[in-house]
Amino acid sequence: MSDQLESTQREQMSDELLLRYSRQIMMPEFDVACQEKLRAGTALIVGMGGLGCPAAMYLAAAGCGTLLLADFDEVDLSNLQRQIAHTQARIGQNKAESVAAVIAGLNPDVRVETLKHRLEGDALTAQVRRADVVVDCTDNFSTRDSINQACVETGVPLVSGAAIRAEGQISVFDFRQTDSPCYHCLYGTFGNEDLTCSQTGILAPVVGIIGTMQALEALKILSGYGQPAVGRLLTFDADSSSWREFRLRQDPECPVCQVKRQET
Ligand SMILES: [Zn+2]
């Protein structure tokens, strides 16, 4: 099939695709135009663990056109308690490949590309630049800070999620809006490097809740539906099943986003 023919076919949704996405399209607020925007969109999801598995699966099922799945790690037995795309049979396999296998069975309409090397520096920025939204599903502060820097640099919106023990949080940073804070405004250089699931533990459904919220926020950015949680930090407490919301503001001294804004 020529590229031109393929792209023409992707522009128009077949009856089968209209049926596939019908329960979404029938919402008056989420019509065919939103679905087509979602289908034309590219999401880079970094980290195919507890957050990345549900984020990737929901974005694929909902019809995000292209998914760039990044993880250099391999599936381990201790992951299976919460990283729901992986299976016993795929222990030892690369996590991005494992999720790609699930998505191929879930929705063949989605183009999937796996990025199996550690993303950092120029390579990270280059992949961020290809995306319409970045979904940060990583589990450590320094990687999150690097992803934020690449998103500020390229202007690509960032959906950030995190979960440990029985707590989760999510926020959206949209650098196309002049008043959006960035991840560094929130945490500065004081992010706690030690707070990862492998060291502190995690209640399985909590990563599912936060990862699914990340898929929702990315879907909103890609489709134009609803109002993404820009400038808001939502925190979830599983003990009491309660959400809290905090307003976020730009740090006027932020060395990441404020320096970038002064350059432009
Ligand atoms: Zn900032």
Short mmCIF file of C-alpha atoms and ligand atoms in Angstrom, two decimals:
data_model
loop_
_atom_site.label_atom_id
_atom_site.label_comp_id
_atom_site.label_asym_id
_atom_site.label_seq_id
_atom_site.Cartn_x
_atom_site.Cartn_y
_atom_site.Cartn_z
CA MET A 1 0.00 0.00 0.00
CA SER A 2 1.40 3.42 -0.93
CA ASP A 3 1.79 5.99 1.82
CA GLN A 4 -0.58 8.32 0.00
CA LEU A 5 -3.31 5.70 -0.27
CA GLU A 6 -2.83 4.75 3.36
CA SER A 7 -3.06 8.37 4.52
CA THR A 8 -6.24 8.89 2.45
CA GLN A 9 -7.75 5.86 4.10
CA ARG A 10 -6.83 7.17 7.53
CA GLU A 11 -8.50 10.50 6.81
CA GLN A 12 -11.92 8.91 6.50
CA MET A 13 -13.25 6.50 9.06
CA SER A 14 -14.84 3.36 7.67
CA ASP A 15 -18.22 2.10 8.85
CA GLU A 16 -16.33 -0.44 10.95
CA LEU A 17 -14.37 2.31 12.69
CA LEU A 18 -17.50 4.40 13.19
CA LEU A 19 -19.01 1.34 14.89
CA ARG A 20 -15.85 0.71 16.92
CA TYR A 21 -15.91 4.24 18.31
CA SER A 22 -19.71 4.66 18.25
CA ARG A 23 -20.23 4.77 22.02
CA GLN A 24 -17.84 7.70 22.22
CA ILE A 25 -19.04 9.48 19.07
CA MET A 26 -22.69 9.33 20.22
CA MET A 27 -21.88 11.70 23.07
CA PRO A 28 -23.05 15.12 21.87
CA GLU A 29 -19.93 16.76 23.32
CA PHE A 30 -17.61 14.18 21.75
CA ASP A 31 -18.59 13.90 18.10
CA VAL A 32 -16.94 12.58 14.95
CA ALA A 33 -14.74 15.68 14.79
CA CYS A 34 -13.29 14.92 18.25
CA GLN A 35 -12.77 11.28 17.28
CA GLU A 36 -10.97 12.29 14.09
CA LYS A 37 -8.69 14.65 16.02
CA LEU A 38 -7.94 11.89 18.51
CA ARG A 39 -7.22 9.52 15.63
CA ALA A 40 -4.87 12.04 14.01
CA GLY A 41 -3.02 12.53 17.31
CA THR A 42 0.23 11.11 18.63
CA ALA A 43 0.85 10.39 22.30
CA LEU A 44 4.28 9.59 23.71
CA ILE A 45 3.88 7.49 26.85
CA VAL A 46 7.08 7.16 28.86
CA GLY A 47 7.11 4.20 31.26
CA MET A 48 5.13 1.01 30.65
CA GLY A 49 4.59 0.19 34.32
CA GLY A 50 1.59 0.53 36.61
CA LEU A 51 0.57 3.93 35.20
CA GLY A 52 1.67 3.36 31.60
CA CYS A 53 -0.22 0.08 31.12
CA PRO A 54 -3.74 1.49 31.70
CA ALA A 55 -2.84 4.83 30.09
CA ALA A 56 -1.72 3.08 26.89
CA MET A 57 -4.59 0.59 26.86
CA TYR A 58 -7.31 3.22 27.30
CA LEU A 59 -5.76 5.58 24.75
CA ALA A 60 -5.52 2.68 22.29
CA ALA A 61 -9.05 1.47 22.91
CA ALA A 62 -10.44 5.01 22.66
CA GLY A 63 -8.75 5.53 19.29
CA CYS A 64 -5.61 7.60 19.75
CA GLY A 65 -4.08 7.30 16.27
CA THR A 66 -0.40 6.85 17.11
CA LEU A 67 1.21 5.69 20.34
CA LEU A 68 4.92 5.95 21.00
CA LEU A 69 5.59 3.54 23.87
CA ALA A 70 8.87 4.02 25.72
CA ASP A 71 10.43 1.66 28.25
CA PHE A 72 13.90 0.11 28.41
CA ASP A 73 13.00 -2.29 31.22
CA GLU A 74 11.82 -5.88 31.12
CA VAL A 75 8.74 -7.49 32.64
CA ASP A 76 9.41 -8.94 36.09
CA LEU A 77 7.24 -11.22 38.23
CA SER A 78 6.88 -8.46 40.86
CA ASN A 79 5.33 -6.16 38.20
CA LEU A 80 2.30 -8.36 37.52
CA GLN A 81 0.46 -7.32 40.71
CA ARG A 82 -0.35 -3.93 39.11
CA GLN A 83 1.09 -3.57 35.58
CA ILE A 84 -1.97 -5.04 33.96
CA ALA A 85 -0.88 -5.20 30.31
CA HIS A 86 1.94 -7.63 31.09
CA THR A 87 1.49 -11.36 31.49
CA GLN A 88 3.23 -14.30 33.12
CA ALA A 89 4.29 -15.53 29.68
CA ARG A 90 6.02 -12.23 28.88
CA ILE A 91 8.28 -12.11 31.93
CA GLY A 92 11.71 -11.13 30.62
CA GLN A 93 10.30 -9.36 27.55
CA ASN A 94 10.73 -5.63 27.00
CA LYS A 95 7.79 -3.77 28.59
CA ALA A 96 7.08 -1.55 25.56
CA GLU A 97 6.92 -4.66 23.36
CA SER A 98 4.65 -6.36 25.88
CA VAL A 99 2.17 -3.45 25.83
CA ALA A 100 2.39 -3.22 22.02
CA ALA A 101 1.31 -6.87 21.84
CA VAL A 102 -1.77 -6.13 23.93
CA ILE A 103 -2.68 -3.08 21.84
CA ALA A 104 -2.32 -5.02 18.58
CA GLY A 105 -5.01 -7.36 19.84
CA LEU A 106 -7.15 -4.56 21.27
CA ASN A 107 -7.27 -2.10 18.38
CA PRO A 108 -5.45 -2.66 15.06
CA ASP A 109 -6.43 0.89 14.03
CA VAL A 110 -3.71 2.26 16.32
CA ARG A 111 -0.16 2.70 15.05
CA VAL A 112 2.30 1.66 17.73
CA GLU A 113 6.01 2.35 17.85
CA THR A 114 8.15 0.95 20.65
CA LEU A 115 11.13 2.89 22.02
CA LYS A 116 13.23 0.36 23.89
CA HIS A 117 16.27 2.41 24.80
CA ARG A 118 16.62 4.77 27.75
CA LEU A 119 15.26 8.15 26.60
CA GLU A 120 17.45 11.06 27.66
CA GLY A 121 19.05 14.21 26.31
CA ASP A 122 18.56 14.95 22.60
CA ALA A 123 16.93 11.57 21.98
CA LEU A 124 14.24 12.38 24.55
CA THR A 125 13.64 15.84 23.07
CA ALA A 126 13.41 14.38 19.55
CA GLN A 127 10.70 11.90 20.59
CA VAL A 128 8.80 14.56 22.57
CA ARG A 129 8.83 16.78 19.48
CA ARG A 130 7.02 14.05 17.49
CA ALA A 131 4.14 13.94 19.98
CA ASP A 132 1.01 16.05 20.46
CA VAL A 133 0.95 15.09 24.13
CA VAL A 134 3.42 13.42 26.49
CA VAL A 135 2.14 11.12 29.22
CA ASP A 136 4.71 10.77 31.98
CA CYS A 137 4.27 7.37 33.61
CA THR A 138 7.79 7.07 35.01
CA ASP A 139 8.61 6.38 38.63
CA ASN A 140 11.49 8.65 39.55
CA PHE A 141 12.03 12.36 40.00
CA SER A 142 15.06 12.90 37.76
CA THR A 143 13.36 11.31 34.72
CA ARG A 144 10.22 13.35 35.36
CA ASP A 145 12.29 16.51 35.55
CA SER A 146 14.00 15.65 32.23
CA ILE A 147 10.68 14.95 30.52
CA ASN A 148 9.31 18.26 31.83
CA GLN A 149 12.34 20.11 30.46
CA ALA A 150 11.88 18.51 27.03
CA CYS A 151 8.18 19.42 27.03
CA VAL A 152 8.89 23.04 28.01
CA GLU A 153 11.57 23.19 25.30
CA THR A 154 9.26 21.87 22.58
CA GLY A 155 5.96 23.30 23.84
CA VAL A 156 4.30 19.85 23.93
CA PRO A 157 1.65 19.45 26.68
CA LEU A 158 2.56 17.11 29.56
CA VAL A 159 0.24 14.85 31.55
CA SER A 160 2.06 13.95 34.74
CA GLY A 161 0.99 11.18 37.12
CA ALA A 162 2.48 9.49 40.15
CA ALA A 163 1.42 6.93 42.74
CA ILE A 164 2.96 5.39 45.83
CA ARG A 165 1.50 3.34 48.66
CA ALA A 166 -2.19 4.33 48.73
CA GLU A 167 -1.79 7.81 47.24
CA GLY A 168 -1.83 9.15 43.73
CA GLN A 169 -1.67 12.47 41.97
CA ILE A 170 -2.13 13.91 38.51
CA SER A 171 -1.62 17.26 36.82
CA VAL A 172 -1.50 18.67 33.30
CA PHE A 173 1.04 21.23 32.13
CA ASP A 174 0.17 22.89 28.83
CA PHE A 175 2.98 25.11 27.59
CA ARG A 176 0.81 26.50 24.78
CA GLN A 177 -0.87 28.52 27.56
CA THR A 178 1.30 31.39 28.77
CA ASP A 179 0.20 31.04 32.40
CA SER A 180 0.68 27.27 32.73
CA PRO A 181 3.15 26.21 35.42
CA CYS A 182 5.59 23.37 34.69
CA TYR A 183 6.50 20.29 36.73
CA HIS A 184 9.63 22.03 38.00
CA CYS A 185 7.52 24.97 39.30
CA LEU A 186 5.77 22.40 41.49
CA TYR A 187 8.72 20.41 42.77
CA GLY A 188 11.82 22.48 42.09
CA THR A 189 14.90 20.47 42.84
CA PHE A 190 13.37 18.94 45.95
CA GLY A 191 11.64 15.95 44.42
CA ASN A 192 12.19 12.88 46.54
CA GLU A 193 14.25 10.42 44.53
CA ASP A 194 13.59 7.58 46.97
CA LEU A 195 9.81 7.46 46.71
CA THR A 196 9.28 4.77 44.10
CA CYS A 197 6.92 1.81 44.18
CA SER A 198 9.75 -0.67 44.44
CA GLN A 199 10.91 0.96 47.67
CA THR A 200 7.65 2.03 49.31
CA GLY A 201 5.02 -0.36 48.00
CA ILE A 202 1.84 0.36 46.10
CA LEU A 203 -1.77 -0.77 46.33
CA ALA A 204 -2.54 -2.26 42.90
CA PRO A 205 -5.71 -0.37 41.82
CA VAL A 206 -4.22 3.03 42.76
CA VAL A 207 -1.91 3.04 39.73
CA GLY A 208 -4.90 1.94 37.62
CA ILE A 209 -6.92 4.94 38.83
CA ILE A 210 -4.14 7.45 38.18
CA GLY A 211 -3.06 5.87 34.86
CA THR A 212 -6.66 5.91 33.66
CA MET A 213 -6.96 9.59 34.65
CA GLN A 214 -3.80 10.25 32.63
CA ALA A 215 -5.43 8.60 29.59
CA LEU A 216 -8.50 10.80 30.11
CA GLU A 217 -6.46 14.02 30.29
CA ALA A 218 -4.39 13.04 27.21
CA LEU A 219 -7.59 12.19 25.32
CA LYS A 220 -8.93 15.65 26.16
CA ILE A 221 -5.80 17.38 24.91
CA LEU A 222 -5.76 15.36 21.67
CA SER A 223 -9.47 15.59 20.87
CA GLY A 224 -10.29 19.07 22.13
CA TYR A 225 -13.00 17.61 24.37
CA GLY A 226 -13.54 19.02 27.86
CA GLN A 227 -11.13 20.99 30.00
CA PRO A 228 -7.81 19.40 30.88
CA ALA A 229 -6.59 19.87 34.46
CA VAL A 230 -4.06 22.57 33.58
CA GLY A 231 -2.79 24.49 36.60
CA ARG A 232 -4.44 22.02 38.99
CA LEU A 233 -2.98 19.22 41.06
CA LEU A 234 -5.46 16.44 41.84
CA THR A 235 -4.49 14.09 44.65
CA PHE A 236 -6.17 10.79 45.46
CA ASP A 237 -6.19 9.12 48.87
CA ALA A 238 -7.18 5.46 48.60
CA ASP A 239 -7.60 5.01 52.38
CA SER A 240 -10.55 7.40 52.45
CA SER A 241 -11.41 7.21 48.71
CA SER A 242 -11.17 10.98 48.46
CA TRP A 243 -9.81 13.47 45.97
CA ARG A 244 -8.35 16.88 46.75
CA GLU A 245 -7.55 19.68 44.36
CA PHE A 246 -4.83 22.30 44.61
CA ARG A 247 -4.30 25.32 42.37
CA LEU A 248 -0.84 25.51 40.86
CA ARG A 249 0.91 28.69 39.87
CA GLN A 250 4.03 29.42 37.88
CA ASP A 251 7.12 29.91 39.97
CA PRO A 252 8.45 33.28 38.73
CA GLU A 253 11.93 32.03 39.64
CA CYS A 254 11.56 28.66 37.86
CA PRO A 255 14.81 28.00 35.98
CA VAL A 256 13.03 25.76 33.46
CA CYS A 257 9.87 27.45 32.18
CA GLN A 258 10.57 31.07 33.06
CA VAL A 259 13.97 31.09 31.36
CA LYS A 260 12.36 29.52 28.30
CA ARG A 261 9.63 32.15 28.27
CA GLN A 262 12.14 34.97 28.47
CA GLU A 263 13.93 33.50 25.43
CA THR A 264 10.79 33.52 23.29
ZN ZN B 1 8.37 26.07 35.73
#
